[in-house]
Amino acid sequence: MIVHGKSSYRSVRTLLLALLLLAAVSGVALLLGDDGAGSRGGTPGEDAGSPAQPPVSVLGETSTQGAAGYPDEASTGPPASGALEPSGGLTVTEDGAVIEGLSIEGSVTVEADDVTIRDSRVETTGEYAIIADDEVSGLVIEDVELVGAVTPEDHSDGQVSAGIAPYGSWTLRRANIHGFIDGVKVKSNQVVEGCWIHGLLKVEGSHNDGIQSVGGENVVIRNNRVEGPYQGSTSAMILAAGSVGYLEGYTIEANMVSGGTYTIYVSAKEGRPSPSGIVVRDNVWLADSWKNGPLSMDPGIDVEWSGNSFDDGTAYDL
């Protein structure tokens, strides 16, 4: 059902299950930078000798199954019981609106503040499943499944770019995201937590990232599972200045990441300020799931690095 206004009725929530996973289909878990080019350890798509093979391969993807304590199908998305009401695409224009209990075919555009989208499924062939205006604040998206409904054979430019667009100020919780070129795009004043990002759509010429920064500030990426395939031109996360021109105040903590040419990129670009105030702590890499390495980072970047490890318990120190 669709509910508008702060005092409108809401559908009764059903029980949520528990367990955990995380993913990013094209290969890099996290990319911080503009073009993904890292000077430490090589550039995306560049071979570095004979890399180790991934321990698990399922349809080209690395798998973090068995890594307890991270998001998975049971702990993300709408409740397993209870029917969702069919709906077409939506444009939300009323402050404080609540959208819940829907199975939406199309995209959701948010043009109002303090909107909540929850307990719903959004399946789209458009550019994004959910997109907010850049001026929007207070958007909360939780317990949703976002599906890119395009096959590689049918994909056209501009389709299924990402589950969430990088505009507005929002919090994304417990989302199951799959079928997009990139899982989530982030910029400024945003939180991604408790999400499972996986099964990204690999098409000719694409560089797939589980979570991709386009620059900006004040972003938290916490307790997610990002799974990527073992192949080139991919990552779990990429952090870069992007079109915004700067990157500062990003916290990446307590995530499970895998796959990619390099699993995480942190990159600068000539003529732009170097990323600063980057915190990478308490994350776990699936060992040997990448093509060239777990991290590609340009020199001189301000990074606080602590408590990171591989899934066998080995510490990962810079």
PDB file of C-alpha atoms in Angstrom:
ATOM      1  CA  MET A   1       0.000   0.000   0.000  1.00  0.00           C
ATOM      2  CA  ILE A   2       1.033   3.633  -0.453  1.00  0.00           C
ATOM      3  CA  VAL A   3       0.631   5.975   2.488  1.00  0.00           C
ATOM      4  CA  HIS A   4       1.121   9.742   2.229  1.00  0.00           C
ATOM      5  CA  GLY A   5       1.642  12.083   5.179  1.00  0.00           C
ATOM      6  CA  LYS A   6       3.130  11.711   8.627  1.00  0.00           C
ATOM      7  CA  SER A   7      -0.157  10.771  10.276  1.00  0.00           C
ATOM      8  CA  SER A   8      -1.317   8.253   7.645  1.00  0.00           C
ATOM      9  CA  TYR A   9      -1.782   4.581   8.444  1.00  0.00           C
ATOM     10  CA  ARG A  10       0.932   2.032   7.908  1.00  0.00           C
ATOM     11  CA  SER A  11       0.701  -1.638   7.103  1.00  0.00           C
ATOM     12  CA  VAL A  12       1.590  -4.075   9.865  1.00  0.00           C
ATOM     13  CA  ARG A  13       5.113  -5.339   9.636  1.00  0.00           C
ATOM     14  CA  THR A  14       5.774  -9.040   9.637  1.00  0.00           C
ATOM     15  CA  LEU A  15       8.670 -10.890  11.154  1.00  0.00           C
ATOM     16  CA  LEU A  16      12.220 -10.455   9.851  1.00  0.00           C
ATOM     17  CA  LEU A  17      14.667 -13.341   9.695  1.00  0.00           C
ATOM     18  CA  ALA A  18      18.305 -13.355  10.711  1.00  0.00           C
ATOM     19  CA  LEU A  19      21.685 -14.310   9.176  1.00  0.00           C
ATOM     20  CA  LEU A  20      24.004 -12.272   6.912  1.00  0.00           C
ATOM     21  CA  LEU A  21      25.901 -11.895   3.440  1.00  0.00           C
ATOM     22  CA  LEU A  22      27.235  -9.104   1.045  1.00  0.00           C
ATOM     23  CA  ALA A  23      28.208  -8.727  -2.639  1.00  0.00           C
ATOM     24  CA  ALA A  24      29.248  -6.774  -5.663  1.00  0.00           C
ATOM     25  CA  VAL A  25      28.907  -8.545  -8.972  1.00  0.00           C
ATOM     26  CA  SER A  26      31.547  -7.161 -11.282  1.00  0.00           C
ATOM     27  CA  GLY A  27      34.534  -7.504  -9.112  1.00  0.00           C
ATOM     28  CA  VAL A  28      35.572  -4.569  -6.875  1.00  0.00           C
ATOM     29  CA  ALA A  29      34.098  -4.392  -3.451  1.00  0.00           C
ATOM     30  CA  LEU A  30      34.743  -0.700  -2.894  1.00  0.00           C
ATOM     31  CA  LEU A  31      36.038   1.908  -5.299  1.00  0.00           C
ATOM     32  CA  LEU A  32      37.067   5.310  -3.984  1.00  0.00           C
ATOM     33  CA  GLY A  33      38.277   7.483  -6.791  1.00  0.00           C
ATOM     34  CA  ASP A  34      37.527   8.886 -10.208  1.00  0.00           C
ATOM     35  CA  ASP A  35      38.562   6.325 -12.757  1.00  0.00           C
ATOM     36  CA  GLY A  36      39.527   3.362 -10.598  1.00  0.00           C
ATOM     37  CA  ALA A  37      43.192   3.705 -11.543  1.00  0.00           C
ATOM     38  CA  GLY A  38      45.372   2.811  -8.587  1.00  0.00           C
ATOM     39  CA  SER A  39      49.123   3.338  -8.629  1.00  0.00           C
ATOM     40  CA  ARG A  40      49.786   0.785  -5.900  1.00  0.00           C
ATOM     41  CA  GLY A  41      49.549  -2.652  -7.441  1.00  0.00           C
ATOM     42  CA  GLY A  42      48.362  -1.673 -10.907  1.00  0.00           C
ATOM     43  CA  THR A  43      45.306  -0.371 -12.708  1.00  0.00           C
ATOM     44  CA  PRO A  44      41.902  -1.973 -13.320  1.00  0.00           C
ATOM     45  CA  GLY A  45      42.068  -4.711 -15.918  1.00  0.00           C
ATOM     46  CA  GLU A  46      45.876  -4.937 -15.710  1.00  0.00           C
ATOM     47  CA  ASP A  47      47.292  -8.397 -15.119  1.00  0.00           C
ATOM     48  CA  ALA A  48      49.877  -8.832 -12.384  1.00  0.00           C
ATOM     49  CA  GLY A  49      51.512 -12.171 -12.999  1.00  0.00           C
ATOM     50  CA  SER A  50      49.516 -15.315 -12.313  1.00  0.00           C
ATOM     51  CA  PRO A  51      46.904 -14.517  -9.676  1.00  0.00           C
ATOM     52  CA  ALA A  52      45.585 -17.178  -7.351  1.00  0.00           C
ATOM     53  CA  GLN A  53      42.257 -18.699  -8.275  1.00  0.00           C
ATOM     54  CA  PRO A  54      39.230 -17.856  -6.129  1.00  0.00           C
ATOM     55  CA  PRO A  55      38.240 -20.477  -3.571  1.00  0.00           C
ATOM     56  CA  VAL A  56      34.607 -20.546  -4.694  1.00  0.00           C
ATOM     57  CA  SER A  57      33.158 -19.789  -8.121  1.00  0.00           C
ATOM     58  CA  VAL A  58      29.433 -19.684  -8.811  1.00  0.00           C
ATOM     59  CA  LEU A  59      28.384 -18.439 -12.258  1.00  0.00           C
ATOM     60  CA  GLY A  60      31.472 -16.252 -12.389  1.00  0.00           C
ATOM     61  CA  GLU A  61      30.961 -14.757  -8.946  1.00  0.00           C
ATOM     62  CA  THR A  62      32.970 -15.186  -5.803  1.00  0.00           C
ATOM     63  CA  SER A  63      30.908 -16.370  -2.874  1.00  0.00           C
ATOM     64  CA  THR A  64      31.170 -15.505   0.815  1.00  0.00           C
ATOM     65  CA  GLN A  65      28.789 -18.238   1.911  1.00  0.00           C
ATOM     66  CA  GLY A  66      29.769 -19.543   5.295  1.00  0.00           C
ATOM     67  CA  ALA A  67      30.953 -16.139   6.526  1.00  0.00           C
ATOM     68  CA  ALA A  68      28.505 -15.825   9.390  1.00  0.00           C
ATOM     69  CA  GLY A  69      27.565 -12.464  10.803  1.00  0.00           C
ATOM     70  CA  TYR A  70      27.059 -10.579   7.552  1.00  0.00           C
ATOM     71  CA  PRO A  71      23.868  -9.754   5.613  1.00  0.00           C
ATOM     72  CA  ASP A  72      22.238 -12.376   3.401  1.00  0.00           C
ATOM     73  CA  GLU A  73      18.849 -13.192   1.905  1.00  0.00           C
ATOM     74  CA  ALA A  74      17.335 -13.892   5.309  1.00  0.00           C
ATOM     75  CA  SER A  75      18.305 -10.567   6.869  1.00  0.00           C
ATOM     76  CA  THR A  76      17.689  -8.229   3.922  1.00  0.00           C
ATOM     77  CA  GLY A  77      14.704  -7.310   1.779  1.00  0.00           C
ATOM     78  CA  PRO A  78      11.004  -7.269   2.660  1.00  0.00           C
ATOM     79  CA  PRO A  79       9.544  -9.796   5.136  1.00  0.00           C
ATOM     80  CA  ALA A  80       9.379 -13.327   3.779  1.00  0.00           C
ATOM     81  CA  SER A  81       5.711 -13.705   4.726  1.00  0.00           C
ATOM     82  CA  GLY A  82       2.900 -11.434   3.648  1.00  0.00           C
ATOM     83  CA  ALA A  83       1.864 -10.489   0.136  1.00  0.00           C
ATOM     84  CA  LEU A  84       3.108  -7.261  -1.427  1.00  0.00           C
ATOM     85  CA  GLU A  85       0.617  -5.051  -3.240  1.00  0.00           C
ATOM     86  CA  PRO A  86       1.412  -4.582  -6.973  1.00  0.00           C
ATOM     87  CA  SER A  87       2.239  -1.043  -8.074  1.00  0.00           C
ATOM     88  CA  GLY A  88       3.676   0.853 -10.998  1.00  0.00           C
ATOM     89  CA  GLY A  89       6.480   3.380 -10.700  1.00  0.00           C
ATOM     90  CA  LEU A  90       5.988   6.203  -8.180  1.00  0.00           C
ATOM     91  CA  THR A  91       6.872   9.862  -7.722  1.00  0.00           C
ATOM     92  CA  VAL A  92       6.700  10.950  -4.069  1.00  0.00           C
ATOM     93  CA  THR A  93       6.001  14.664  -3.564  1.00  0.00           C
ATOM     94  CA  GLU A  94       4.670  14.892   0.018  1.00  0.00           C
ATOM     95  CA  ASP A  95       6.986  15.418   2.991  1.00  0.00           C
ATOM     96  CA  GLY A  96       6.828  12.590   5.511  1.00  0.00           C
ATOM     97  CA  ALA A  97       5.231  10.102   3.111  1.00  0.00           C
ATOM     98  CA  VAL A  98       5.548   6.392   3.886  1.00  0.00           C
ATOM     99  CA  ILE A  99       5.752   3.851   1.063  1.00  0.00           C
ATOM    100  CA  GLU A 100       5.506   0.270   2.288  1.00  0.00           C
ATOM    101  CA  GLY A 101       4.259  -3.191   1.439  1.00  0.00           C
ATOM    102  CA  LEU A 102       4.545  -2.714  -2.340  1.00  0.00           C
ATOM    103  CA  SER A 103       5.850  -4.729  -5.265  1.00  0.00           C
ATOM    104  CA  ILE A 104       6.795  -1.926  -7.646  1.00  0.00           C
ATOM    105  CA  GLU A 105       7.490  -2.386 -11.353  1.00  0.00           C
ATOM    106  CA  GLY A 106       9.317   0.754 -12.414  1.00  0.00           C
ATOM    107  CA  SER A 107      11.301   3.322 -10.445  1.00  0.00           C
ATOM    108  CA  VAL A 108      10.640   5.425  -7.354  1.00  0.00           C
ATOM    109  CA  THR A 109      11.454   9.137  -7.626  1.00  0.00           C
ATOM    110  CA  VAL A 110      11.582  11.085  -4.353  1.00  0.00           C
ATOM    111  CA  GLU A 111      10.996  14.858  -4.465  1.00  0.00           C
ATOM    112  CA  ALA A 112      10.111  15.419  -0.780  1.00  0.00           C
ATOM    113  CA  ASP A 113      11.857  15.341   2.601  1.00  0.00           C
ATOM    114  CA  ASP A 114      11.591  12.761   5.398  1.00  0.00           C
ATOM    115  CA  VAL A 115      10.171  10.046   3.139  1.00  0.00           C
ATOM    116  CA  THR A 116      10.320   6.377   4.202  1.00  0.00           C
ATOM    117  CA  ILE A 117      10.383   3.457   1.747  1.00  0.00           C
ATOM    118  CA  ARG A 118      10.254   0.067   3.453  1.00  0.00           C
ATOM    119  CA  ASP A 119       9.142  -3.563   3.266  1.00  0.00           C
ATOM    120  CA  SER A 120       8.938  -3.352  -0.529  1.00  0.00           C
ATOM    121  CA  ARG A 121      10.394  -4.727  -3.744  1.00  0.00           C
ATOM    122  CA  VAL A 122      11.358  -2.502  -6.682  1.00  0.00           C
ATOM    123  CA  GLU A 123      12.047  -4.131 -10.042  1.00  0.00           C
ATOM    124  CA  THR A 124      13.127  -1.814 -12.828  1.00  0.00           C
ATOM    125  CA  THR A 125      14.570  -1.581 -16.316  1.00  0.00           C
ATOM    126  CA  GLY A 126      15.231   2.135 -15.802  1.00  0.00           C
ATOM    127  CA  GLU A 127      18.460   3.847 -14.829  1.00  0.00           C
ATOM    128  CA  TYR A 128      17.866   3.548 -11.058  1.00  0.00           C
ATOM    129  CA  ALA A 129      15.408   1.698  -8.829  1.00  0.00           C
ATOM    130  CA  ILE A 130      15.269   4.672  -6.420  1.00  0.00           C
ATOM    131  CA  ILE A 131      16.378   8.225  -7.195  1.00  0.00           C
ATOM    132  CA  ALA A 132      16.015  11.301  -4.992  1.00  0.00           C
ATOM    133  CA  ASP A 133      16.372  14.938  -5.962  1.00  0.00           C
ATOM    134  CA  ASP A 134      19.723  16.339  -4.877  1.00  0.00           C
ATOM    135  CA  GLU A 135      18.045  18.689  -2.354  1.00  0.00           C
ATOM    136  CA  VAL A 136      16.108  15.897  -0.601  1.00  0.00           C
ATOM    137  CA  SER A 137      16.954  15.147   3.043  1.00  0.00           C
ATOM    138  CA  GLY A 138      15.833  12.600   5.611  1.00  0.00           C
ATOM    139  CA  LEU A 139      15.077   9.789   3.139  1.00  0.00           C
ATOM    140  CA  VAL A 140      15.077   6.332   4.782  1.00  0.00           C
ATOM    141  CA  ILE A 141      15.064   3.162   2.665  1.00  0.00           C
ATOM    142  CA  GLU A 142      14.921  -0.086   4.631  1.00  0.00           C
ATOM    143  CA  ASP A 143      14.028  -3.756   4.249  1.00  0.00           C
ATOM    144  CA  VAL A 144      13.768  -3.566   0.464  1.00  0.00           C
ATOM    145  CA  GLU A 145      14.792  -5.678  -2.500  1.00  0.00           C
ATOM    146  CA  LEU A 146      16.020  -3.753  -5.553  1.00  0.00           C
ATOM    147  CA  VAL A 147      16.186  -5.712  -8.800  1.00  0.00           C
ATOM    148  CA  GLY A 148      17.636  -4.729 -12.157  1.00  0.00           C
ATOM    149  CA  ALA A 149      15.353  -6.548 -14.591  1.00  0.00           C
ATOM    150  CA  VAL A 150      17.540  -6.518 -17.715  1.00  0.00           C
ATOM    151  CA  THR A 151      19.537  -9.363 -19.263  1.00  0.00           C
ATOM    152  CA  PRO A 152      23.005  -8.752 -20.736  1.00  0.00           C
ATOM    153  CA  GLU A 153      21.609  -9.477 -24.193  1.00  0.00           C
ATOM    154  CA  ASP A 154      18.808  -6.908 -23.859  1.00  0.00           C
ATOM    155  CA  HIS A 155      20.757  -4.180 -22.060  1.00  0.00           C
ATOM    156  CA  SER A 156      20.868  -0.675 -23.555  1.00  0.00           C
ATOM    157  CA  ASP A 157      22.988   2.303 -22.482  1.00  0.00           C
ATOM    158  CA  GLY A 158      21.518   4.012 -19.422  1.00  0.00           C
ATOM    159  CA  GLN A 159      19.595   1.011 -18.131  1.00  0.00           C
ATOM    160  CA  VAL A 160      20.028  -0.347 -14.577  1.00  0.00           C
ATOM    161  CA  SER A 161      22.972   1.913 -13.767  1.00  0.00           C
ATOM    162  CA  ALA A 162      22.563   1.294 -10.012  1.00  0.00           C
ATOM    163  CA  GLY A 163      20.007   0.353  -7.385  1.00  0.00           C
ATOM    164  CA  ILE A 164      20.284   3.763  -5.689  1.00  0.00           C
ATOM    165  CA  ALA A 165      21.290   7.079  -7.288  1.00  0.00           C
ATOM    166  CA  PRO A 166      23.916   9.223  -5.481  1.00  0.00           C
ATOM    167  CA  TYR A 167      21.641  12.224  -4.932  1.00  0.00           C
ATOM    168  CA  GLY A 168      20.070  13.618  -1.771  1.00  0.00           C
ATOM    169  CA  SER A 169      20.700  12.756   1.869  1.00  0.00           C
ATOM    170  CA  TRP A 170      19.553   9.248   2.771  1.00  0.00           C
ATOM    171  CA  THR A 171      20.029   6.101   4.851  1.00  0.00           C
ATOM    172  CA  LEU A 172      19.838   2.656   3.230  1.00  0.00           C
ATOM    173  CA  ARG A 173      19.378  -0.348   5.539  1.00  0.00           C
ATOM    174  CA  ARG A 174      18.962  -4.088   5.032  1.00  0.00           C
ATOM    175  CA  ALA A 175      18.601  -3.933   1.253  1.00  0.00           C
ATOM    176  CA  ASN A 176      19.046  -6.917  -1.075  1.00  0.00           C
ATOM    177  CA  ILE A 177      20.425  -5.397  -4.302  1.00  0.00           C
ATOM    178  CA  HIS A 178      21.182  -7.313  -7.502  1.00  0.00           C
ATOM    179  CA  GLY A 179      20.975  -7.127 -11.292  1.00  0.00           C
ATOM    180  CA  PHE A 180      22.502  -3.635 -11.711  1.00  0.00           C
ATOM    181  CA  ILE A 181      25.743  -2.436 -13.317  1.00  0.00           C
ATOM    182  CA  ASP A 182      26.699  -0.921  -9.934  1.00  0.00           C
ATOM    183  CA  GLY A 183      24.988  -1.805  -6.682  1.00  0.00           C
ATOM    184  CA  VAL A 184      24.852   1.597  -4.983  1.00  0.00           C
ATOM    185  CA  LYS A 185      26.245   5.013  -5.914  1.00  0.00           C
ATOM    186  CA  VAL A 186      27.123   7.348  -3.046  1.00  0.00           C
ATOM    187  CA  LYS A 187      28.122  11.000  -2.769  1.00  0.00           C
ATOM    188  CA  SER A 188      27.463  13.052   0.412  1.00  0.00           C
ATOM    189  CA  ASN A 189      25.569  12.649   3.705  1.00  0.00           C
ATOM    190  CA  GLN A 190      24.558   9.040   3.097  1.00  0.00           C
ATOM    191  CA  VAL A 191      24.652   5.750   5.024  1.00  0.00           C
ATOM    192  CA  VAL A 192      24.703   2.207   3.617  1.00  0.00           C
ATOM    193  CA  GLU A 193      24.389  -0.452   6.321  1.00  0.00           C
ATOM    194  CA  GLY A 194      23.372  -4.067   6.664  1.00  0.00           C
ATOM    195  CA  CYS A 195      22.955  -4.575   2.898  1.00  0.00           C
ATOM    196  CA  TRP A 196      23.683  -7.530   0.615  1.00  0.00           C
ATOM    197  CA  ILE A 197      25.013  -6.402  -2.785  1.00  0.00           C
ATOM    198  CA  HIS A 198      25.577  -9.160  -5.323  1.00  0.00           C
ATOM    199  CA  GLY A 199      24.780 -10.486  -8.798  1.00  0.00           C
ATOM    200  CA  LEU A 200      25.730  -7.302 -10.669  1.00  0.00           C
ATOM    201  CA  LEU A 201      24.994  -7.147 -14.394  1.00  0.00           C
ATOM    202  CA  LYS A 202      28.141  -7.534 -16.473  1.00  0.00           C
ATOM    203  CA  VAL A 203      27.776  -6.236 -20.037  1.00  0.00           C
ATOM    204  CA  GLU A 204      30.313  -5.421 -22.730  1.00  0.00           C
ATOM    205  CA  GLY A 205      32.452  -2.463 -21.712  1.00  0.00           C
ATOM    206  CA  SER A 206      31.060  -2.145 -18.179  1.00  0.00           C
ATOM    207  CA  HIS A 207      33.113  -1.542 -15.035  1.00  0.00           C
ATOM    208  CA  ASN A 208      31.023  -2.907 -12.201  1.00  0.00           C
ATOM    209  CA  ASP A 209      31.285  -1.781  -8.591  1.00  0.00           C
ATOM    210  CA  GLY A 210      29.311  -2.981  -5.607  1.00  0.00           C
ATOM    211  CA  ILE A 211      29.488   0.492  -4.073  1.00  0.00           C
ATOM    212  CA  GLN A 212      30.774   3.392  -6.144  1.00  0.00           C
ATOM    213  CA  SER A 213      31.616   6.860  -4.881  1.00  0.00           C
ATOM    214  CA  VAL A 214      31.253   9.821  -7.238  1.00  0.00           C
ATOM    215  CA  GLY A 215      33.017  12.111  -4.728  1.00  0.00           C
ATOM    216  CA  GLY A 216      31.604  14.121  -1.844  1.00  0.00           C
ATOM    217  CA  GLU A 217      31.748  13.855   1.942  1.00  0.00           C
ATOM    218  CA  ASN A 218      30.281  12.351   5.102  1.00  0.00           C
ATOM    219  CA  VAL A 219      29.434   8.814   3.988  1.00  0.00           C
ATOM    220  CA  VAL A 220      29.301   5.676   6.171  1.00  0.00           C
ATOM    221  CA  ILE A 221      29.434   2.169   4.656  1.00  0.00           C
ATOM    222  CA  ARG A 222      28.982  -0.320   7.497  1.00  0.00           C
ATOM    223  CA  ASN A 223      28.291  -4.044   8.011  1.00  0.00           C
ATOM    224  CA  ASN A 224      27.510  -4.873   4.391  1.00  0.00           C
ATOM    225  CA  ARG A 225      28.290  -7.957   2.313  1.00  0.00           C
ATOM    226  CA  VAL A 226      29.580  -7.113  -1.161  1.00  0.00           C
ATOM    227  CA  GLU A 227      30.322 -10.089  -3.421  1.00  0.00           C
ATOM    228  CA  GLY A 228      32.025  -9.680  -6.773  1.00  0.00           C
ATOM    229  CA  PRO A 229      33.070 -11.979  -9.609  1.00  0.00           C
ATOM    230  CA  TYR A 230      36.631 -13.020 -10.286  1.00  0.00           C
ATOM    231  CA  GLN A 231      37.349 -10.945 -13.402  1.00  0.00           C
ATOM    232  CA  GLY A 232      38.752  -7.661 -14.689  1.00  0.00           C
ATOM    233  CA  SER A 233      37.140  -4.211 -14.714  1.00  0.00           C
ATOM    234  CA  THR A 234      35.256  -4.803 -11.465  1.00  0.00           C
ATOM    235  CA  SER A 235      35.426  -4.030  -7.757  1.00  0.00           C
ATOM    236  CA  ALA A 236      33.503  -4.329  -4.532  1.00  0.00           C
ATOM    237  CA  MET A 237      34.041  -0.667  -3.680  1.00  0.00           C
ATOM    238  CA  ILE A 238      35.588   2.276  -5.474  1.00  0.00           C
ATOM    239  CA  LEU A 239      36.273   5.563  -3.700  1.00  0.00           C
ATOM    240  CA  ALA A 240      37.215   8.488  -5.920  1.00  0.00           C
ATOM    241  CA  ALA A 241      36.751  12.226  -6.366  1.00  0.00           C
ATOM    242  CA  GLY A 242      34.554  11.631  -9.406  1.00  0.00           C
ATOM    243  CA  SER A 243      32.502  14.441 -10.907  1.00  0.00           C
ATOM    244  CA  VAL A 244      32.242  16.230  -7.530  1.00  0.00           C
ATOM    245  CA  GLY A 245      35.982  16.872  -7.515  1.00  0.00           C
ATOM    246  CA  TYR A 246      36.801  15.918  -3.906  1.00  0.00           C
ATOM    247  CA  LEU A 247      36.365  13.023  -1.489  1.00  0.00           C
ATOM    248  CA  GLU A 248      36.569  13.344   2.288  1.00  0.00           C
ATOM    249  CA  GLY A 249      35.104  11.906   5.460  1.00  0.00           C
ATOM    250  CA  TYR A 250      34.238   8.385   4.232  1.00  0.00           C
ATOM    251  CA  THR A 251      34.074   5.570   6.812  1.00  0.00           C
ATOM    252  CA  ILE A 252      34.242   1.962   5.580  1.00  0.00           C
ATOM    253  CA  GLU A 253      33.843  -0.442   8.498  1.00  0.00           C
ATOM    254  CA  ALA A 254      32.865  -4.004   9.394  1.00  0.00           C
ATOM    255  CA  ASN A 255      32.089  -5.116   5.820  1.00  0.00           C
ATOM    256  CA  MET A 256      32.703  -8.474   4.116  1.00  0.00           C
ATOM    257  CA  VAL A 257      34.125  -7.871   0.619  1.00  0.00           C
ATOM    258  CA  SER A 258      35.300 -10.108  -2.212  1.00  0.00           C
ATOM    259  CA  GLY A 259      36.139 -10.296  -5.885  1.00  0.00           C
ATOM    260  CA  GLY A 260      37.278  -7.738  -8.403  1.00  0.00           C
ATOM    261  CA  THR A 261      40.403  -6.919 -10.309  1.00  0.00           C
ATOM    262  CA  TYR A 262      41.215  -5.308  -6.977  1.00  0.00           C
ATOM    263  CA  THR A 263      38.569  -5.650  -4.306  1.00  0.00           C
ATOM    264  CA  ILE A 264      38.835  -2.055  -3.088  1.00  0.00           C
ATOM    265  CA  TYR A 265      40.135   0.984  -4.948  1.00  0.00           C
ATOM    266  CA  VAL A 266      41.006   4.306  -3.327  1.00  0.00           C
ATOM    267  CA  SER A 267      42.183   6.679  -6.021  1.00  0.00           C
ATOM    268  CA  ALA A 268      43.018  10.288  -6.703  1.00  0.00           C
ATOM    269  CA  LYS A 269      43.073  12.156  -9.984  1.00  0.00           C
ATOM    270  CA  GLU A 270      45.626  14.622 -11.255  1.00  0.00           C
ATOM    271  CA  GLY A 271      44.564  18.206 -10.672  1.00  0.00           C
ATOM    272  CA  ARG A 272      42.068  17.330  -7.919  1.00  0.00           C
ATOM    273  CA  PRO A 273      42.511  17.210  -4.134  1.00  0.00           C
ATOM    274  CA  SER A 274      43.670  13.870  -2.780  1.00  0.00           C
ATOM    275  CA  PRO A 275      40.969  11.961  -0.848  1.00  0.00           C
ATOM    276  CA  SER A 276      41.207  12.718   2.882  1.00  0.00           C
ATOM    277  CA  GLY A 277      39.655  11.598   6.148  1.00  0.00           C
ATOM    278  CA  ILE A 278      39.137   8.052   4.848  1.00  0.00           C
ATOM    279  CA  VAL A 279      38.644   5.394   7.556  1.00  0.00           C
ATOM    280  CA  VAL A 280      38.930   1.701   6.624  1.00  0.00           C
ATOM    281  CA  ARG A 281      38.595  -0.534   9.684  1.00  0.00           C
ATOM    282  CA  ASP A 282      37.391  -3.948  10.846  1.00  0.00           C
ATOM    283  CA  ASN A 283      36.618  -5.184   7.318  1.00  0.00           C
ATOM    284  CA  VAL A 284      37.082  -8.784   6.138  1.00  0.00           C
ATOM    285  CA  TRP A 285      38.328  -9.802   2.665  1.00  0.00           C
ATOM    286  CA  LEU A 286      37.579 -13.223   1.196  1.00  0.00           C
ATOM    287  CA  ALA A 287      41.137 -14.439   0.619  1.00  0.00           C
ATOM    288  CA  ASP A 288      42.268 -14.931  -3.003  1.00  0.00           C
ATOM    289  CA  SER A 289      38.873 -13.899  -4.406  1.00  0.00           C
ATOM    290  CA  TRP A 290      40.356 -11.047  -6.474  1.00  0.00           C
ATOM    291  CA  LYS A 291      42.213 -11.097  -9.773  1.00  0.00           C
ATOM    292  CA  ASN A 292      45.222  -8.888  -8.951  1.00  0.00           C
ATOM    293  CA  GLY A 293      44.932  -7.987  -5.277  1.00  0.00           C
ATOM    294  CA  PRO A 294      42.732  -6.938  -2.341  1.00  0.00           C
ATOM    295  CA  LEU A 295      43.528  -3.207  -2.586  1.00  0.00           C
ATOM    296  CA  SER A 296      44.682  -0.603  -5.091  1.00  0.00           C
ATOM    297  CA  MET A 297      45.413   2.772  -3.491  1.00  0.00           C
ATOM    298  CA  ASP A 298      47.273   5.794  -4.796  1.00  0.00           C
ATOM    299  CA  PRO A 299      50.167   7.075  -2.659  1.00  0.00           C
ATOM    300  CA  GLY A 300      49.704  10.067  -0.398  1.00  0.00           C
ATOM    301  CA  ILE A 301      46.047   9.416   0.438  1.00  0.00           C
ATOM    302  CA  ASP A 302      44.990  10.126   4.032  1.00  0.00           C
ATOM    303  CA  VAL A 303      43.677   6.753   5.271  1.00  0.00           C
ATOM    304  CA  GLU A 304      43.155   5.500   8.822  1.00  0.00           C
ATOM    305  CA  TRP A 305      43.608   1.729   8.476  1.00  0.00           C
ATOM    306  CA  SER A 306      43.010  -0.653  11.400  1.00  0.00           C
ATOM    307  CA  GLY A 307      41.536  -4.009  12.364  1.00  0.00           C
ATOM    308  CA  ASN A 308      41.221  -5.324   8.794  1.00  0.00           C
ATOM    309  CA  SER A 309      41.720  -9.023   8.057  1.00  0.00           C
ATOM    310  CA  PHE A 310      41.152 -11.926   5.699  1.00  0.00           C
ATOM    311  CA  ASP A 311      38.450 -14.520   6.252  1.00  0.00           C
ATOM    312  CA  ASP A 312      40.972 -17.002   7.664  1.00  0.00           C
ATOM    313  CA  GLY A 313      41.707 -14.570  10.496  1.00  0.00           C
ATOM    314  CA  THR A 314      45.032 -13.311   9.122  1.00  0.00           C
ATOM    315  CA  ALA A 315      45.530  -9.615   9.806  1.00  0.00           C
ATOM    316  CA  TYR A 316      45.634  -7.340   6.763  1.00  0.00           C
ATOM    317  CA  ASP A 317      48.073  -4.534   7.483  1.00  0.00           C
ATOM    318  CA  LEU A 318      49.323  -1.960   4.996  1.00  0.00           C
TER     319      LEU A 318
END
